[in-house]
């Protein structure tokens, strides 16, 4: 074919038309607008009088006319099964077809013509296919100049595949926009402050709550640093930004115009940036402080009278030994003395816990010490207490020192608490306690195990809460405040360690803790 033949001129025209169509379709991302454009172009590309467009409903596998096309209520109700009618069979066979006299074709139904008064003579129909799946069918109706030709079919197929891509893109775009809107609603409605920043701290998105917490007066900052300007941050911002962790907890404190304490986390995003989430914990912190002051006050108030009770009852018991105290007086004095001592121990533990609650891990006095030596000393100091309770500690300790950095007195108390528990809650006649220290990676791992009743699985996460004790019917005695394990956990966390329990009913429990070895 020479470049100047009429066929070549047709081809060039077709190509130009298809390019124009491509440009038009790809410029429309609004689905309803795009569907109308596809309809209009369907007739234009092959010179037809009219056109129709049906989409496939994935869930019911039926073809329908989208309401966006504004074809009227009756038409919008039409549903064609795959294989039904001309469009249905094009979708089922995934093959375009030309019907130049519809009345001769049994697949054609005159129903729509009867409704609209339109007279259909010929149809050119093509499936719209996206990644091997039919998403709809386009039809050009009544060629304005004779019958539809094979060339029309080719042009129409090329158009249908462009339309399929454009419709799929618009659908993707609208579902993305919907998701974004949902996210934005959650973001703006959440009570927590939320800020999205780039790696330098430039704010990309900030919600109402965050504005309110950070700068209720002006709310005009662009970098999150400005928002935090009047607040003390711990850890400080350079430390947080240098952190390699994915999530870093932080606290913010502002004294004026009104005290405000915010607690939150910074999440390092894979897309290079930060998500800052924080909530107002001022009331919670103040309440905790009040509880601490109250507990501290009553413990201090109880200490002096208790010292008198235990002290004087002890003196009376010793003095009375030479003289003849009657049985009743002796029994009463012994009980007063023993119960007084128990109460004094409880008060001491409560005070220890309250003091610990105030502990600031950053400024805690620390020294390097040998964990193995401390464990040996602590077990030795408990020898009498253990013997009185028919128990002893079996030790499997390394001969080499395990040096850790921290407060040895606090770690001593952790060991004591766990050994005491291993005995206290054990109703066996022979109470066996084993103490094992071994190296686990960069940590020392301490395990204190007993042969007691074990801890029911549903209780295992609760026992670390403050003032939590398992029902006495289970462990047999409730001696203590339910503060021992909360104390241990807090001490270990302040030392960058962990505390966990492994327990089996009727077999026993093992409390395992880790501490980083000093380098
Ligand atoms: P308490 O002051 O009562 O000792 P803890 O915080 O130390 O409080 O322990 C909380 C609860 O966990 C205890 O009341 C007890 O029921 C249970 N518990 C702790 N250690 C053991 C153990 N070794 N065996 C069985 N139960 C235990």
Short mmCIF file of C-alpha atoms and ligand atoms in Angstrom, two decimals:
data_model
loop_
_atom_site.label_atom_id
_atom_site.label_comp_id
_atom_site.label_asym_id
_atom_site.label_seq_id
_atom_site.Cartn_x
_atom_site.Cartn_y
_atom_site.Cartn_z
CA UNK A 1 0.00 0.00 0.00
CA UNK A 2 1.49 3.36 -1.01
CA UNK A 3 1.43 6.24 1.52
CA UNK A 4 -0.99 8.17 -0.62
CA UNK A 5 -3.73 5.57 -1.09
CA UNK A 6 -7.14 6.31 0.50
CA UNK A 7 -6.66 3.23 2.84
CA UNK A 8 -3.53 4.75 4.25
CA UNK A 9 -5.34 8.04 4.82
CA UNK A 10 -8.05 6.10 6.75
CA UNK A 11 -5.43 4.37 8.88
CA UNK A 12 -3.76 7.67 9.75
CA UNK A 13 -7.12 9.18 10.63
CA UNK A 14 -7.99 6.19 12.82
CA UNK A 15 -4.66 6.36 14.58
CA UNK A 16 -5.06 10.07 15.22
CA UNK A 17 -8.55 9.49 16.53
CA UNK A 18 -7.37 6.71 18.86
CA UNK A 19 -4.50 8.87 20.14
CA UNK A 20 -6.96 11.67 20.83
CA UNK A 21 -9.26 9.16 22.55
CA UNK A 22 -6.34 7.89 24.66
CA UNK A 23 -5.47 11.41 25.71
CA UNK A 24 -9.09 12.19 26.59
CA UNK A 25 -9.62 9.00 28.56
CA UNK A 26 -6.43 9.30 30.57
CA UNK A 27 -7.29 12.88 31.56
CA UNK A 28 -10.43 11.78 33.40
CA UNK A 29 -10.05 10.29 36.85
CA UNK A 30 -13.60 10.94 38.03
CA UNK A 31 -15.39 7.66 37.32
CA UNK A 32 -18.83 9.08 36.44
CA UNK A 33 -17.33 11.67 34.12
CA UNK A 34 -15.15 9.02 32.50
CA UNK A 35 -18.07 6.65 31.85
CA UNK A 36 -20.00 9.42 30.08
CA UNK A 37 -16.93 10.22 27.97
CA UNK A 38 -16.49 6.53 27.04
CA UNK A 39 -20.13 6.40 25.93
CA UNK A 40 -19.78 9.52 23.79
CA UNK A 41 -16.53 8.34 22.22
CA UNK A 42 -17.92 4.84 21.52
CA UNK A 43 -20.16 6.23 18.81
CA UNK A 44 -17.59 8.76 17.54
CA UNK A 45 -14.70 6.31 16.98
CA UNK A 46 -16.64 4.21 14.49
CA UNK A 47 -19.12 6.80 13.18
CA UNK A 48 -22.24 5.36 14.83
CA UNK A 49 -25.52 7.04 15.75
CA UNK A 50 -25.54 5.93 19.35
CA UNK A 51 -23.70 3.81 21.88
CA UNK A 52 -24.15 1.92 25.10
CA UNK A 53 -21.86 0.87 27.92
CA UNK A 54 -22.41 -1.97 30.38
CA UNK A 55 -20.23 -2.80 33.37
CA UNK A 56 -19.77 -6.19 34.97
CA UNK A 57 -20.78 -6.60 38.61
CA UNK A 58 -17.99 -8.86 39.94
CA UNK A 59 -20.05 -10.27 42.79
CA UNK A 60 -23.18 -11.27 40.80
CA UNK A 61 -21.44 -11.72 37.43
CA UNK A 62 -24.16 -9.60 35.75
CA UNK A 63 -23.90 -6.70 33.31
CA UNK A 64 -25.58 -3.42 34.25
CA UNK A 65 -25.87 0.19 33.06
CA UNK A 66 -24.16 2.51 35.55
CA UNK A 67 -26.44 5.18 37.02
CA UNK A 68 -23.76 7.72 36.25
CA UNK A 69 -24.76 7.45 32.57
CA UNK A 70 -28.15 8.98 33.37
CA UNK A 71 -30.10 6.52 31.23
CA UNK A 72 -33.21 6.60 33.38
CA UNK A 73 -34.58 4.48 36.18
CA UNK A 74 -35.87 1.59 34.06
CA UNK A 75 -32.57 1.12 32.21
CA UNK A 76 -30.57 1.27 35.45
CA UNK A 77 -32.58 -1.73 36.69
CA UNK A 78 -31.63 -3.89 33.68
CA UNK A 79 -29.33 -6.79 34.58
CA UNK A 80 -27.93 -9.18 31.97
CA UNK A 81 -26.47 -12.53 32.92
CA UNK A 82 -23.29 -13.68 31.17
CA UNK A 83 -24.41 -15.25 27.88
CA UNK A 84 -27.71 -13.34 27.90
CA UNK A 85 -28.41 -11.00 24.95
CA UNK A 86 -25.74 -9.55 22.70
CA UNK A 87 -23.70 -7.82 25.42
CA UNK A 88 -23.98 -10.92 27.66
CA UNK A 89 -22.61 -13.23 24.99
CA UNK A 90 -19.77 -10.81 24.11
CA UNK A 91 -18.80 -10.75 27.80
CA UNK A 92 -19.08 -14.53 28.13
CA UNK A 93 -17.13 -15.37 24.96
CA UNK A 94 -14.71 -12.44 25.49
CA UNK A 95 -15.01 -11.79 21.76
CA UNK A 96 -16.23 -8.73 19.86
CA UNK A 97 -18.86 -9.06 17.18
CA UNK A 98 -20.67 -7.23 14.39
CA UNK A 99 -24.40 -7.64 13.83
CA UNK A 100 -25.49 -5.65 10.83
CA UNK A 101 -29.15 -6.66 11.07
CA UNK A 102 -30.19 -7.14 14.66
CA UNK A 103 -33.64 -8.42 13.76
CA UNK A 104 -32.06 -11.53 12.24
CA UNK A 105 -30.18 -12.30 15.45
CA UNK A 106 -32.00 -14.36 18.14
CA UNK A 107 -29.80 -12.81 20.87
CA UNK A 108 -31.22 -9.37 20.25
CA UNK A 109 -34.19 -8.24 22.32
CA UNK A 110 -36.48 -5.41 21.11
CA UNK A 111 -37.48 -4.57 24.69
CA UNK A 112 -35.25 -1.54 25.12
CA UNK A 113 -36.26 -0.12 21.76
CA UNK A 114 -39.91 -0.48 22.72
CA UNK A 115 -39.26 1.44 25.91
CA UNK A 116 -37.25 4.24 24.33
CA UNK A 117 -38.76 4.47 20.85
CA UNK A 118 -35.25 4.20 19.38
CA UNK A 119 -34.80 1.94 16.35
CA UNK A 120 -31.73 -0.30 16.50
CA UNK A 121 -30.50 -1.64 13.17
CA UNK A 122 -26.90 -2.69 13.66
CA UNK A 123 -24.57 -3.24 16.62
CA UNK A 124 -20.82 -3.43 17.01
CA UNK A 125 -19.94 -4.79 20.46
CA UNK A 126 -16.55 -5.28 22.11
CA UNK A 127 -15.60 -6.60 25.56
CA UNK A 128 -13.55 -4.34 27.83
CA UNK A 129 -10.81 -6.58 29.21
CA UNK A 130 -8.35 -5.76 31.96
CA UNK A 131 -5.59 -8.25 32.88
CA UNK A 132 -7.58 -11.13 31.40
CA UNK A 133 -10.82 -10.18 33.19
CA UNK A 134 -13.88 -8.74 31.47
CA UNK A 135 -14.96 -5.55 33.22
CA UNK A 136 -17.75 -4.56 30.80
CA UNK A 137 -18.96 -4.28 27.22
CA UNK A 138 -19.14 -1.27 24.86
CA UNK A 139 -21.53 -1.17 21.96
CA UNK A 140 -21.73 1.19 18.94
CA UNK A 141 -25.27 1.26 17.52
CA UNK A 142 -26.34 1.95 13.91
CA UNK A 143 -23.45 2.79 11.61
CA UNK A 144 -24.27 6.16 10.07
CA UNK A 145 -22.92 5.08 6.70
CA UNK A 146 -23.77 1.51 5.68
CA UNK A 147 -22.79 -1.62 7.64
CA UNK A 148 -20.03 -1.93 10.29
CA UNK A 149 -16.79 -3.15 8.66
CA UNK A 150 -13.89 -5.30 9.92
CA UNK A 151 -11.84 -2.10 10.12
CA UNK A 152 -14.51 -0.65 12.47
CA UNK A 153 -14.22 -3.81 14.57
CA UNK A 154 -10.44 -3.42 14.91
CA UNK A 155 -10.74 0.28 15.79
CA UNK A 156 -13.49 -0.47 18.28
CA UNK A 157 -11.45 -3.25 19.96
CA UNK A 158 -8.49 -0.88 20.35
CA UNK A 159 -10.86 1.72 21.82
CA UNK A 160 -12.42 -0.84 24.21
CA UNK A 161 -9.05 -1.83 25.61
CA UNK A 162 -8.13 1.85 26.18
CA UNK A 163 -11.47 2.40 27.88
CA UNK A 164 -10.87 -0.66 30.14
CA UNK A 165 -7.52 0.73 31.31
CA UNK A 166 -9.02 4.17 31.94
CA UNK A 167 -12.00 2.76 33.89
CA UNK A 168 -9.74 0.56 36.04
CA UNK A 169 -7.48 3.53 36.78
CA UNK A 170 -10.43 5.68 37.75
CA UNK A 171 -11.73 2.91 40.02
CA UNK A 172 -8.32 2.56 41.65
CA UNK A 173 -8.09 6.30 42.06
CA UNK A 174 -11.52 6.51 43.66
CA UNK A 175 -10.84 3.63 46.06
CA UNK A 176 -7.52 5.25 47.00
CA UNK A 177 -9.29 8.54 47.59
CA UNK A 178 -11.91 6.76 49.71
CA UNK A 179 -9.20 5.10 51.80
CA UNK A 180 -7.45 8.42 52.20
CA UNK A 181 -10.70 10.02 53.31
CA UNK A 182 -11.31 7.27 55.85
CA UNK A 183 -7.78 7.70 57.19
CA UNK A 184 -8.20 11.45 57.33
CA UNK A 185 -11.44 11.07 59.29
CA UNK A 186 -9.76 8.77 61.81
CA UNK A 187 -6.76 11.09 61.95
CA UNK A 188 -8.81 14.21 62.55
CA UNK A 189 -11.34 12.64 64.94
CA UNK A 190 -8.90 10.82 67.22
CA UNK A 191 -8.50 12.18 70.74
CA UNK A 192 -4.76 11.59 70.62
CA UNK A 193 -2.59 14.23 69.04
CA UNK A 194 -1.15 12.95 65.75
CA UNK A 195 1.45 14.64 63.57
CA UNK A 196 3.10 13.37 60.42
CA UNK A 197 6.46 14.96 59.65
CA UNK A 198 9.27 14.53 57.17
CA UNK A 199 12.70 13.41 58.51
CA UNK A 200 13.58 17.03 59.32
CA UNK A 201 10.45 17.56 61.39
CA UNK A 202 8.53 19.61 58.81
CA UNK A 203 4.84 19.01 59.43
CA UNK A 204 3.01 17.27 56.58
CA UNK A 205 -0.23 16.53 58.44
CA UNK A 206 -1.42 17.54 61.89
CA UNK A 207 -4.75 16.84 63.57
CA UNK A 208 -6.90 19.10 65.73
CA UNK A 209 -5.94 17.46 69.02
CA UNK A 210 -2.22 17.92 68.29
CA UNK A 211 -2.75 21.61 67.49
CA UNK A 212 -4.66 22.03 70.70
CA UNK A 213 -1.95 20.35 72.82
CA UNK A 214 1.02 22.03 71.21
CA UNK A 215 0.10 25.60 70.53
CA UNK A 216 -3.46 26.57 71.35
CA UNK A 217 -2.61 30.29 71.03
CA UNK A 218 -1.11 30.68 67.61
CA UNK A 219 -1.08 27.24 65.97
CA UNK A 220 1.12 28.56 63.22
CA UNK A 221 4.26 26.47 63.43
CA UNK A 222 5.60 24.52 60.47
CA UNK A 223 8.27 22.43 62.12
CA UNK A 224 7.39 20.18 65.02
CA UNK A 225 10.37 21.62 66.94
CA UNK A 226 8.54 24.95 67.15
CA UNK A 227 5.48 23.16 68.50
CA UNK A 228 7.59 21.63 71.27
CA UNK A 229 9.48 24.87 71.95
CA UNK A 230 7.86 25.60 75.30
CA UNK A 231 7.99 22.04 76.53
CA UNK A 232 10.61 19.91 78.24
CA UNK A 233 11.05 16.72 76.29
CA UNK A 234 12.44 13.46 77.61
CA UNK A 235 14.42 11.94 75.99
CA UNK A 236 15.39 15.12 74.20
CA UNK A 237 14.67 15.60 70.50
CA UNK A 238 18.20 15.00 69.10
CA UNK A 239 18.35 11.74 71.09
CA UNK A 240 15.00 10.60 69.71
CA UNK A 241 15.87 11.49 66.14
CA UNK A 242 19.18 9.63 66.43
CA UNK A 243 17.46 6.52 67.79
CA UNK A 244 17.59 3.39 65.65
CA UNK A 245 14.39 2.05 67.21
CA UNK A 246 11.21 1.96 65.14
CA UNK A 247 9.11 3.17 68.07
CA UNK A 248 10.50 5.52 70.71
CA UNK A 249 8.37 6.51 73.72
CA UNK A 250 8.67 10.09 74.96
CA UNK A 251 7.22 12.51 77.49
CA UNK A 252 6.56 16.23 77.20
CA UNK A 253 6.09 18.62 80.10
CA UNK A 254 4.86 22.20 80.08
CA UNK A 255 4.49 24.13 83.34
CA UNK A 256 2.62 27.23 82.15
CA UNK A 257 0.09 28.65 81.41
CA UNK A 258 -1.34 25.40 82.78
CA UNK A 259 0.54 22.24 83.69
CA UNK A 260 0.41 19.79 80.81
CA UNK A 261 2.01 16.33 80.61
CA UNK A 262 1.90 14.49 77.30
CA UNK A 263 2.95 10.91 76.83
CA UNK A 264 3.44 9.32 73.46
CA UNK A 265 5.51 7.52 70.88
CA UNK A 266 7.38 8.47 67.78
CA UNK A 267 7.15 5.95 65.01
CA UNK A 268 9.83 5.90 62.33
CA UNK A 269 8.07 5.41 59.00
CA UNK A 270 9.42 3.30 56.18
CA UNK A 271 8.66 6.13 53.80
CA UNK A 272 11.27 8.27 55.64
CA UNK A 273 9.52 10.44 58.12
CA UNK A 274 7.96 10.32 61.56
CA UNK A 275 4.53 9.80 63.02
CA UNK A 276 4.15 11.46 66.41
CA UNK A 277 1.27 10.25 68.58
CA UNK A 278 0.66 11.70 72.03
CA UNK A 279 -2.06 11.97 74.66
CA UNK A 280 -2.74 14.16 77.68
CA UNK A 281 -1.79 12.27 80.85
CA UNK A 282 -1.75 15.28 83.21
CA UNK A 283 -4.74 14.11 85.27
CA UNK A 284 -3.47 10.51 85.41
CA UNK A 285 -0.01 11.60 86.55
CA UNK A 286 -1.44 13.92 89.19
CA UNK A 287 -3.65 11.15 90.51
CA UNK A 288 -0.69 8.77 90.66
CA UNK A 289 1.30 11.37 92.54
CA UNK A 290 -1.54 11.80 95.01
CA UNK A 291 -1.73 8.04 95.58
CA UNK A 292 2.04 7.91 96.10
CA UNK A 293 1.95 10.78 98.58
CA UNK A 294 -0.93 9.16 100.41
CA UNK A 295 0.78 5.77 100.62
CA UNK A 296 4.03 7.38 101.62
CA UNK A 297 2.27 9.41 104.32
CA UNK A 298 0.47 6.48 105.92
CA UNK A 299 3.58 4.31 105.78
CA UNK A 300 5.58 6.97 107.60
CA UNK A 301 2.81 7.52 110.13
CA UNK A 302 2.60 3.80 110.84
CA UNK A 303 6.32 3.34 111.27
CA UNK A 304 6.72 5.02 114.67
CA UNK A 305 3.84 3.33 116.51
CA UNK A 306 4.87 0.00 115.00
CA UNK A 307 8.42 0.42 116.22
CA UNK A 308 7.01 0.96 119.74
CA UNK A 309 4.74 -2.08 119.51
CA UNK A 310 7.46 -4.46 118.31
CA UNK A 311 10.14 -2.91 120.52
CA UNK A 312 8.18 -2.88 123.80
CA UNK A 313 6.64 -6.31 123.22
CA UNK A 314 10.17 -7.65 122.64
CA UNK A 315 11.45 -6.02 125.84
CA UNK A 316 8.49 -7.34 127.80
CA UNK A 317 9.07 -10.84 126.45
CA UNK A 318 12.75 -10.75 127.39
CA UNK A 319 12.08 -9.19 130.82
CA UNK A 320 9.27 -11.62 131.46
CA UNK A 321 11.44 -14.64 130.92
CA UNK A 322 12.99 -14.42 134.41
CA UNK A 323 9.71 -13.71 136.11
CA UNK A 324 6.79 -16.02 135.82
CA UNK A 325 4.43 -14.69 133.16
CA UNK A 326 1.17 -16.57 133.00
CA UNK A 327 0.46 -18.51 129.80
CA UNK A 328 -2.14 -16.09 128.57
CA UNK A 329 0.15 -13.07 128.98
CA UNK A 330 3.04 -14.90 127.27
CA UNK A 331 0.87 -15.97 124.33
CA UNK A 332 -0.58 -12.50 123.94
CA UNK A 333 2.82 -10.82 124.03
CA UNK A 334 4.27 -13.30 121.50
CA UNK A 335 1.34 -12.70 119.14
CA UNK A 336 1.62 -8.91 119.49
CA UNK A 337 5.34 -9.10 118.76
CA UNK A 338 5.00 -11.44 115.73
CA UNK A 339 2.08 -9.61 114.16
CA UNK A 340 3.79 -6.29 114.82
CA UNK A 341 6.87 -7.51 112.98
CA UNK A 342 4.81 -8.74 110.05
CA UNK A 343 3.07 -5.39 109.84
CA UNK A 344 6.40 -3.57 110.05
CA UNK A 345 7.69 -5.68 107.14
CA UNK A 346 4.60 -4.86 105.11
CA UNK A 347 4.99 -1.16 105.80
CA UNK A 348 8.64 -1.38 104.81
CA UNK A 349 7.70 -3.02 101.50
CA UNK A 350 5.04 -0.42 100.82
CA UNK A 351 7.56 2.35 101.48
CA UNK A 352 10.11 0.69 99.23
CA UNK A 353 7.57 0.52 96.44
CA UNK A 354 6.47 4.12 96.84
CA UNK A 355 10.10 5.24 96.79
CA UNK A 356 10.71 3.17 93.68
CA UNK A 357 7.75 4.76 91.89
CA UNK A 358 9.60 8.08 92.20
CA UNK A 359 12.76 6.54 90.75
CA UNK A 360 14.12 8.26 87.69
CA UNK A 361 16.02 5.57 85.74
CA UNK A 362 18.22 8.17 84.07
CA UNK A 363 19.50 9.63 87.34
CA UNK A 364 19.47 6.41 89.36
CA UNK A 365 22.82 5.83 91.16
CA UNK A 366 24.60 3.06 89.25
CA UNK A 367 27.72 1.02 89.81
CA UNK A 368 29.26 -2.06 88.25
CA UNK A 369 28.76 -5.17 90.37
CA UNK A 370 28.95 -8.95 90.12
CA UNK A 371 25.44 -10.41 89.85
CA UNK A 372 26.64 -13.90 90.84
CA UNK A 373 28.21 -12.61 94.07
CA UNK A 374 25.11 -10.54 94.93
CA UNK A 375 22.85 -13.58 94.34
CA UNK A 376 25.05 -15.77 96.58
CA UNK A 377 25.03 -13.16 99.37
CA UNK A 378 21.27 -12.68 99.17
CA UNK A 379 20.54 -16.43 99.28
CA UNK A 380 22.95 -16.77 102.23
CA UNK A 381 21.29 -13.91 104.12
CA UNK A 382 17.93 -15.70 103.74
CA UNK A 383 19.23 -19.04 105.06
CA UNK A 384 17.47 -18.81 108.45
CA UNK A 385 14.20 -17.56 106.96
CA UNK A 386 14.29 -20.42 104.45
CA UNK A 387 15.06 -23.09 107.07
CA UNK A 388 12.18 -21.91 109.24
CA UNK A 389 9.95 -22.61 106.25
CA UNK A 390 11.35 -26.00 105.46
CA UNK A 391 13.05 -24.93 102.30
CA UNK A 392 16.42 -24.18 100.76
CA UNK A 393 17.82 -22.69 97.60
CA UNK A 394 19.70 -24.96 95.19
CA UNK A 395 22.17 -22.82 93.27
CA UNK A 396 23.69 -23.38 89.86
CA UNK A 397 25.95 -20.38 89.58
CA UNK A 398 28.92 -19.72 87.36
CA UNK A 399 32.30 -19.30 89.00
CA UNK A 400 33.13 -16.40 86.67
CA UNK A 401 31.67 -13.01 87.60
CA UNK A 402 28.68 -11.61 85.64
CA UNK A 403 29.26 -7.87 85.77
CA UNK A 404 26.18 -5.66 85.37
CA UNK A 405 25.62 -1.94 85.73
CA UNK A 406 22.96 -0.71 88.13
CA UNK A 407 21.87 -0.41 91.72
CA UNK A 408 22.94 -3.63 93.55
CA UNK A 409 20.55 -2.94 96.44
CA UNK A 410 17.55 -2.85 94.13
CA UNK A 411 18.66 -6.06 92.38
CA UNK A 412 19.14 -7.67 95.81
CA UNK A 413 15.53 -6.81 96.63
CA UNK A 414 14.37 -8.33 93.34
CA UNK A 415 16.15 -11.59 94.16
CA UNK A 416 14.73 -11.58 97.68
CA UNK A 417 11.17 -10.96 96.46
CA UNK A 418 11.33 -13.78 93.93
CA UNK A 419 12.87 -16.26 96.39
CA UNK A 420 10.30 -15.29 99.04
CA UNK A 421 7.46 -15.83 96.57
CA UNK A 422 8.88 -19.22 95.54
CA UNK A 423 8.47 -20.28 99.16
CA UNK A 424 5.50 -18.17 100.32
CA UNK A 425 3.08 -19.53 97.75
CA UNK A 426 4.31 -23.11 97.95
CA UNK A 427 2.26 -25.48 100.09
CA UNK A 428 4.48 -28.53 99.51
CA UNK A 429 6.16 -29.99 102.58
CA UNK A 430 9.58 -29.87 100.95
CA UNK A 431 9.80 -26.55 99.16
CA UNK A 432 12.52 -26.62 96.54
CA UNK A 433 13.84 -23.39 95.09
CA UNK A 434 16.46 -23.35 92.36
CA UNK A 435 18.53 -20.36 91.38
CA UNK A 436 20.30 -20.40 88.04
CA UNK A 437 22.36 -17.67 86.37
CA UNK A 438 23.62 -18.08 82.83
CA UNK A 439 24.77 -16.01 79.89
CA UNK A 440 22.24 -15.36 77.12
CA UNK A 441 23.70 -13.28 74.31
CA UNK A 442 24.62 -9.89 75.74
CA UNK A 443 22.56 -10.51 78.89
CA UNK A 444 22.77 -12.32 82.17
CA UNK A 445 19.69 -14.52 82.58
CA UNK A 446 18.53 -15.36 86.11
CA UNK A 447 15.94 -18.03 86.75
CA UNK A 448 14.25 -18.64 90.12
CA UNK A 449 12.09 -21.76 89.99
CA UNK A 450 9.93 -23.54 92.55
CA UNK A 451 7.96 -26.77 92.88
CA UNK A 452 4.77 -25.01 94.05
CA UNK A 453 1.20 -25.10 92.76
CA UNK A 454 1.97 -23.10 89.63
CA UNK A 455 0.03 -20.10 88.33
CA UNK A 456 -3.12 -20.48 86.18
CA UNK A 457 -2.47 -19.23 82.59
CA UNK A 458 -5.18 -16.53 82.81
CA UNK A 459 -3.47 -15.04 85.90
CA UNK A 460 0.04 -14.97 84.49
CA UNK A 461 -0.18 -11.54 82.89
CA UNK A 462 -2.10 -10.00 85.81
CA UNK A 463 0.31 -10.86 88.63
CA UNK A 464 2.68 -8.07 87.55
CA UNK A 465 0.02 -5.42 88.16
CA UNK A 466 0.22 -3.35 91.32
CA UNK A 467 -1.80 -4.72 94.28
CA UNK A 468 -2.82 -7.84 92.37
CA UNK A 469 -2.97 -11.09 94.26
CA UNK A 470 -4.38 -14.40 93.10
CA UNK A 471 -7.33 -15.58 95.18
CA UNK A 472 -6.08 -16.94 98.51
CA UNK A 473 -7.94 -20.24 98.03
CA UNK A 474 -5.44 -20.99 95.27
CA UNK A 475 -2.12 -20.07 96.83
CA UNK A 476 -3.18 -20.80 100.40
CA UNK A 477 -1.97 -17.59 102.03
CA UNK A 478 -2.11 -13.94 101.24
CA UNK A 479 0.91 -12.43 102.84
CA UNK A 480 1.92 -9.21 101.20
CA UNK A 481 0.47 -6.36 99.20
CA UNK A 482 0.54 -7.79 95.74
CA UNK A 483 3.37 -5.34 95.07
CA UNK A 484 6.37 -7.69 94.95
CA UNK A 485 6.29 -8.54 91.24
CA UNK A 486 5.32 -4.99 90.22
CA UNK A 487 8.37 -3.83 92.17
CA UNK A 488 10.65 -6.39 90.47
CA UNK A 489 9.38 -5.49 87.01
CA UNK A 490 9.88 -1.79 87.60
CA UNK A 491 13.42 -2.26 88.92
CA UNK A 492 14.36 -4.50 86.00
CA UNK A 493 12.90 -2.15 83.41
CA UNK A 494 14.86 0.71 84.94
CA UNK A 495 17.95 -1.48 84.33
CA UNK A 496 16.91 -2.21 80.70
CA UNK A 497 16.08 -5.76 81.73
CA UNK A 498 12.97 -7.95 81.46
CA UNK A 499 10.94 -10.19 83.76
CA UNK A 500 8.85 -13.14 82.64
CA UNK A 501 7.06 -16.07 84.18
CA UNK A 502 6.79 -19.66 82.98
CA UNK A 503 4.47 -21.82 85.00
CA UNK A 504 2.63 -25.11 84.88
CA UNK A 505 -0.17 -26.01 87.23
CA UNK A 506 0.86 -28.57 89.88
CA UNK A 507 4.45 -28.49 88.59
CA UNK A 508 5.73 -25.11 89.71
CA UNK A 509 6.75 -21.71 88.41
CA UNK A 510 9.94 -20.15 87.11
CA UNK A 511 10.48 -16.39 87.16
CA UNK A 512 13.16 -15.44 84.67
CA UNK A 513 14.81 -12.08 84.41
CA UNK A 514 17.52 -10.63 82.23
CA UNK A 515 20.00 -7.82 82.79
CA UNK A 516 22.39 -6.46 80.16
CA UNK A 517 26.00 -7.40 80.89
CA UNK A 518 28.24 -4.38 81.35
CA UNK A 519 30.84 -3.89 78.62
P1 LIG B 1 2.75 -10.46 97.01
O1 LIG B 1 3.03 -9.18 97.70
O2 LIG B 1 1.41 -11.03 97.27
O3 LIG B 1 3.87 -11.44 97.12
P2 LIG B 1 3.49 -10.38 94.24
O4 LIG B 1 3.33 -9.23 93.33
O5 LIG B 1 4.86 -10.78 94.58
O6 LIG B 1 2.64 -10.03 95.50
O7 LIG B 1 2.74 -11.60 93.59
C1 LIG B 1 1.44 -11.45 93.07
C2 LIG B 1 0.70 -12.76 93.10
O8 LIG B 1 1.30 -13.70 92.23
C3 LIG B 1 0.75 -13.42 94.46
O9 LIG B 1 -0.33 -13.00 95.25
C4 LIG B 1 0.66 -14.89 94.14
O10 LIG B 1 -0.69 -15.28 94.08
C5 LIG B 1 1.25 -15.01 92.74
N1 LIG B 1 2.62 -15.55 92.78
C6 LIG B 1 3.77 -14.84 92.75
N2 LIG B 1 4.84 -15.67 92.76
C7 LIG B 1 4.36 -16.94 92.78
C8 LIG B 1 4.96 -18.23 92.76
N3 LIG B 1 6.28 -18.39 92.76
N4 LIG B 1 4.11 -19.31 92.76
C9 LIG B 1 2.77 -19.14 92.74
N5 LIG B 1 2.15 -17.95 92.77
C10 LIG B 1 2.93 -16.85 92.77
#
